[in-house]
Amino acid sequence: MTPDVDRNREFFRRKPRALTDKRTTVQDAVSRLVSDGDYIGIGGFGTNRIPTAILHEIIRQGKKGLGLSGHTATHDFQILAAGGAIDRVDVAYVIGLEARGLSRAARRLFEEARIQVCEWTNAALAWRYRAAAMGIPFIPARIMFGSDTMRYSAAKTVTCPFTGQKLLALPALSPDLAVIHVHRCDKYGNAQIDGISVSDADLARASKKVIITTEEIVPEEVIRQDPARTIIPAFCVDAVVEVKYGSYPGNMPYAYFSDEEHLREWLSADSKPETLEPFLRKYIFGTKDFSEYLELCGGEAKMERLRRIEFLEEV
């Protein structure tokens, strides 16, 4: 993806800044804002703050040819890849589900060359967002030299005009769409995150369109009471969707823990095609929306148990 920062700057300059009510449904947000061939960036970190409802709906609506920034991605990348939505990825970390094991379905897609791969480090992808958010075509760094990661990346070497040192030029990364799950948001799109925000602030500013899913939509006054937590401002956001427990089966820091049993079921199912397809039919194609999926996985009783685990209470 060659950076075109001037065109992006013009796009952002024309983007409306007025405070408008951006509340909508998962189905509408995906239908209206996700197009075949789009390049998508997903917020959160690993299994933390996964925007599961949007990911499932992308698969249900049959979106194809998507690119993905695999910046600390795990289950989000894996489910989109297994659902046939992705054909290219900038990868830092995607196949592993951390200590739980590896996604064999994702590995098969790479080995069969059904997904194009460009390699980066987590830091490199974060800084590429930063460059795009700043409106510059690249950002210099001193990483990746001498590694296979550099060989299989799209980075280039440059010479520092001040010191003559060799540096790595990381190209700006401006996704067509960012999808980010947060703790709370007002109807205008002012979004707050508790705990680690990773690169979500830069991702939102770098992306042409932004969908926010949130545990709860709160009055504007709540946001104003603690403005320092507003990581993503309303002017970046195009759609706001309230999805309680929206990071499930992932973790939502200070709210609920990840569903380890369900993630193990996923890894077992994705080990071979004959078990993967029934999993997708049962949990995604066989459910009309996220609430039905959640109920199938245990509903409120399951979420209360995960809440107690998150707060180290007896279960």
XYZ file of C-alpha atoms in Angstrom:
315
model
C 0.000 0.000 0.000
C 1.798 3.107 -1.259
C 1.135 6.106 1.014
C -0.816 8.958 -0.569
C -0.777 11.366 2.348
C -1.854 14.419 0.355
C -5.017 12.699 -0.815
C -5.626 11.409 2.709
C -5.132 14.870 4.199
C -7.679 16.259 1.742
C -10.104 13.456 2.653
C -9.763 14.213 6.364
C -10.071 17.956 5.739
C -13.451 17.397 4.104
C -14.720 14.992 6.769
C -17.559 16.620 8.766
C -16.666 17.805 12.271
C -20.204 18.534 13.483
C -21.507 16.637 16.513
C -24.159 14.340 15.056
C -25.900 11.294 16.459
C -23.958 8.341 15.006
C -25.783 5.500 16.752
C -26.659 2.596 14.503
C -26.813 -1.202 14.344
C -24.078 -3.708 13.624
C -25.823 -4.719 10.416
C -26.099 -1.141 9.147
C -22.522 -0.225 10.077
C -21.098 -3.182 8.153
C -23.424 -2.776 5.173
C -22.738 0.958 4.878
C -19.070 1.260 5.839
C -17.411 -2.026 4.796
C -16.828 -2.558 1.080
C -15.232 -5.486 -0.716
C -11.504 -4.860 -1.078
C -11.246 -2.485 1.888
C -8.167 -2.479 4.102
C -9.134 -2.796 7.780
C -7.353 -2.027 11.042
C -8.684 -3.552 14.262
C -8.177 -2.035 17.697
C -7.305 -3.752 20.946
C -4.429 -6.074 21.730
C -4.355 -9.838 21.315
C -7.590 -11.165 22.805
C -8.299 -7.842 24.564
C -11.110 -5.632 23.245
C -11.979 -7.624 20.117
C -14.902 -6.074 18.138
C -16.427 -9.528 17.672
C -19.906 -8.422 16.577
C -18.537 -6.506 13.580
C -16.180 -9.338 12.610
C -19.005 -11.889 12.603
C -21.258 -9.568 10.606
C -18.544 -9.017 7.987
C -18.528 -12.779 7.454
C -22.340 -13.072 7.481
C -22.658 -10.353 4.839
C -20.078 -12.102 2.666
C -17.559 -9.269 2.434
C -14.543 -10.373 0.379
C -11.051 -9.335 -0.647
C -10.325 -7.459 2.561
C -6.847 -6.487 3.684
C -5.975 -6.462 7.378
C -3.383 -4.908 9.603
C -2.365 -7.796 11.845
C -1.081 -5.586 14.648
C -1.226 -7.765 17.783
C -4.148 -9.610 16.164
C -5.205 -13.091 17.263
C -8.801 -14.338 17.213
C -9.941 -11.328 15.170
C -7.622 -12.175 12.264
C -8.242 -15.894 12.601
C -12.028 -15.683 12.431
C -11.974 -13.319 9.425
C -9.442 -15.515 7.642
C -11.413 -18.695 8.321
C -14.556 -16.954 7.093
C -12.906 -16.220 3.744
C -13.003 -12.436 4.115
C -9.252 -11.688 3.911
C -6.825 -12.028 1.011
C -3.867 -9.982 2.307
C -2.383 -9.044 5.661
C 0.390 -6.912 7.098
C 1.455 -9.241 9.856
C 3.231 -8.773 13.143
C 1.407 -11.440 15.156
C -1.656 -13.281 13.889
C -1.481 -17.093 13.846
C -0.812 -17.603 17.534
C -3.555 -17.423 20.134
C -0.889 -16.627 22.701
C -0.285 -19.475 25.188
C -3.388 -21.316 24.006
C -1.866 -22.565 20.756
C -1.715 -21.861 17.022
C -4.504 -21.462 14.485
C -4.019 -24.264 11.975
C -6.645 -22.806 9.650
C -4.673 -19.559 9.381
C -1.479 -21.511 8.803
C -3.111 -23.491 5.991
C -4.222 -20.284 4.283
C -0.679 -18.917 4.381
C 0.906 -22.158 3.183
C -1.576 -22.403 0.303
C -0.811 -18.766 -0.676
C -4.471 -17.811 -0.313
C -3.484 -14.820 1.828
C -0.652 -12.493 0.795
C 1.716 -11.669 3.645
C 3.904 -8.652 4.356
C 5.889 -8.876 7.591
C 6.425 -6.210 10.257
C 7.005 -5.950 13.971
C 4.343 -4.724 16.384
C 6.295 -1.502 16.842
C 6.644 -1.001 13.084
C 2.896 -1.275 12.489
C 2.198 1.071 15.403
C 4.599 3.653 13.984
C 3.068 3.295 10.526
C -0.267 4.323 12.054
C 1.519 7.209 13.741
C 2.961 8.417 10.425
C -0.475 8.364 8.798
C -2.032 10.145 11.776
C 0.646 12.841 11.450
C 0.058 13.187 7.711
C 3.607 12.249 6.715
C 4.541 9.584 4.111
C 6.924 7.621 6.335
C 8.506 7.567 9.760
C 12.185 6.707 10.385
C 13.162 3.945 12.791
C 16.182 1.919 13.877
C 14.490 -1.476 14.027
C 14.360 -4.678 11.945
C 17.851 -4.307 10.433
C 19.482 -7.689 9.836
C 16.237 -9.609 10.314
C 14.101 -11.737 8.008
C 11.214 -9.494 9.049
C 12.863 -6.629 7.178
C 13.481 -8.827 4.114
C 9.782 -9.661 3.839
C 8.490 -6.186 4.674
C 7.883 -3.175 2.434
C 10.244 -0.941 4.418
C 13.097 0.877 2.696
C 16.444 2.195 3.897
C 17.185 5.918 3.912
C 20.141 8.039 4.953
C 19.675 10.551 7.747
C 20.379 14.043 6.311
C 21.864 15.164 9.642
C 24.066 12.257 10.736
C 24.504 10.134 7.613
C 23.227 7.090 9.523
C 21.268 4.370 7.752
C 17.661 4.274 8.963
C 14.578 2.290 8.103
C 11.694 4.172 6.467
C 8.327 2.767 7.567
C 5.549 3.803 5.132
C 2.431 5.464 6.516
C -0.502 3.072 6.916
C -3.961 4.565 6.432
C -6.684 1.883 6.582
C -9.964 2.390 4.774
C -11.696 1.417 8.006
C -10.850 0.997 11.684
C -13.033 -1.100 13.980
C -12.434 -0.485 17.683
C -14.243 -1.805 20.786
C -14.259 0.502 23.815
C -15.613 0.647 27.347
C -17.934 3.611 26.855
C -18.842 6.142 24.195
C -21.383 8.904 23.715
C -23.737 9.048 20.749
C -21.377 11.403 18.920
C -18.403 9.022 18.995
C -16.286 10.343 21.878
C -14.832 7.023 23.013
C -13.141 6.079 26.280
C -10.882 3.117 27.006
C -9.974 1.826 30.461
C -6.490 0.377 30.695
C -4.078 -0.108 27.827
C -5.144 1.688 24.638
C -2.332 0.248 22.471
C -2.274 2.211 19.172
C -5.996 2.872 18.956
C -5.687 6.668 19.096
C -3.320 6.686 16.111
C -5.347 4.007 14.307
C -8.510 6.104 14.572
C -6.750 9.207 13.267
C -5.033 7.294 10.471
C -8.184 5.589 9.150
C -10.620 7.083 6.664
C -13.652 5.600 8.438
C -14.087 4.410 12.025
C -16.681 2.100 13.571
C -16.841 2.161 17.365
C -18.502 -0.687 19.227
C -18.953 0.003 22.895
C -19.975 -1.783 26.070
C -22.360 1.087 26.739
C -23.473 4.372 25.214
C -23.388 7.032 27.912
C -24.606 10.643 28.085
C -22.213 13.318 26.878
C -21.978 14.586 30.469
C -20.307 11.326 31.542
C -17.599 11.807 28.918
C -17.080 15.418 29.964
C -16.570 14.400 33.604
C -13.371 12.526 32.734
C -12.095 13.884 29.403
C -8.587 12.459 29.877
C -9.991 8.992 29.156
C -11.386 10.046 25.784
C -8.845 8.327 23.565
C -10.817 8.716 20.332
C -12.605 12.016 19.565
C -15.982 12.206 17.853
C -14.652 13.815 14.680
C -12.818 10.582 13.804
C -15.898 8.377 14.159
C -18.513 7.416 11.561
C -20.664 4.912 13.474
C -21.346 4.046 17.116
C -22.856 0.674 18.034
C -23.705 -0.422 21.567
C -22.680 -4.065 21.997
C -22.670 -5.222 25.607
C -20.036 -7.928 26.161
C -18.792 -7.013 22.694
C -15.240 -8.316 23.185
C -16.448 -11.868 23.932
C -14.880 -14.423 23.642
C -11.962 -12.104 24.329
C -11.125 -10.200 27.475
C -12.518 -6.753 28.319
C -10.154 -5.292 30.937
C -11.949 -4.332 34.161
C -15.186 -5.898 32.908
C -14.920 -9.622 32.064
C -12.289 -12.267 31.331
C -11.852 -14.236 28.122
C -13.798 -17.465 27.633
C -10.963 -19.969 27.633
C -13.309 -22.892 27.048
C -14.748 -21.322 23.888
C -11.303 -20.350 22.583
C -10.128 -23.940 23.084
C -13.194 -25.099 21.155
C -12.208 -22.711 18.366
C -8.633 -23.994 18.171
C -9.867 -27.567 18.133
C -12.409 -26.815 15.401
C -10.006 -24.910 13.169
C -7.501 -27.768 13.163
C -9.052 -29.262 10.008
C -11.637 -28.151 7.412
C -14.186 -30.832 8.295
C -14.521 -29.447 11.842
C -14.024 -25.770 10.982
C -17.079 -25.510 8.719
C -19.525 -26.826 11.354
C -18.095 -24.323 13.869
C -18.679 -21.417 11.489
C -22.192 -22.650 10.664
C -23.119 -23.043 14.315
C -21.729 -19.822 15.749
C -21.749 -17.321 12.853
C -23.889 -18.319 9.866
C -26.412 -20.044 12.124
C -26.958 -16.994 14.342
C -28.662 -13.785 13.230
C -26.583 -11.442 15.391
C -24.116 -11.147 18.267
C -26.763 -11.433 20.989
C -27.919 -14.786 19.606
C -24.299 -15.949 19.377
C -23.711 -14.889 22.982
C -26.814 -16.726 24.172
C -25.637 -19.847 22.352
C -22.336 -19.612 24.247
C -23.948 -19.346 27.683
C -25.543 -15.912 27.828
C -25.711 -13.822 30.988
C -24.759 -16.738 33.233
C -21.513 -17.248 31.307
C -20.733 -13.520 31.335
C -21.317 -13.264 35.081
C -18.838 -16.092 35.577
C -16.281 -14.329 33.359
C -16.868 -11.092 35.265
C -16.089 -12.855 38.546
C -12.912 -14.358 37.085
C -11.776 -10.922 35.873
C -12.124 -9.535 39.393
C -10.565 -12.634 41.021
C -13.800 -13.516 42.790
C -14.864 -17.038 43.682
C -16.724 -18.819 40.877
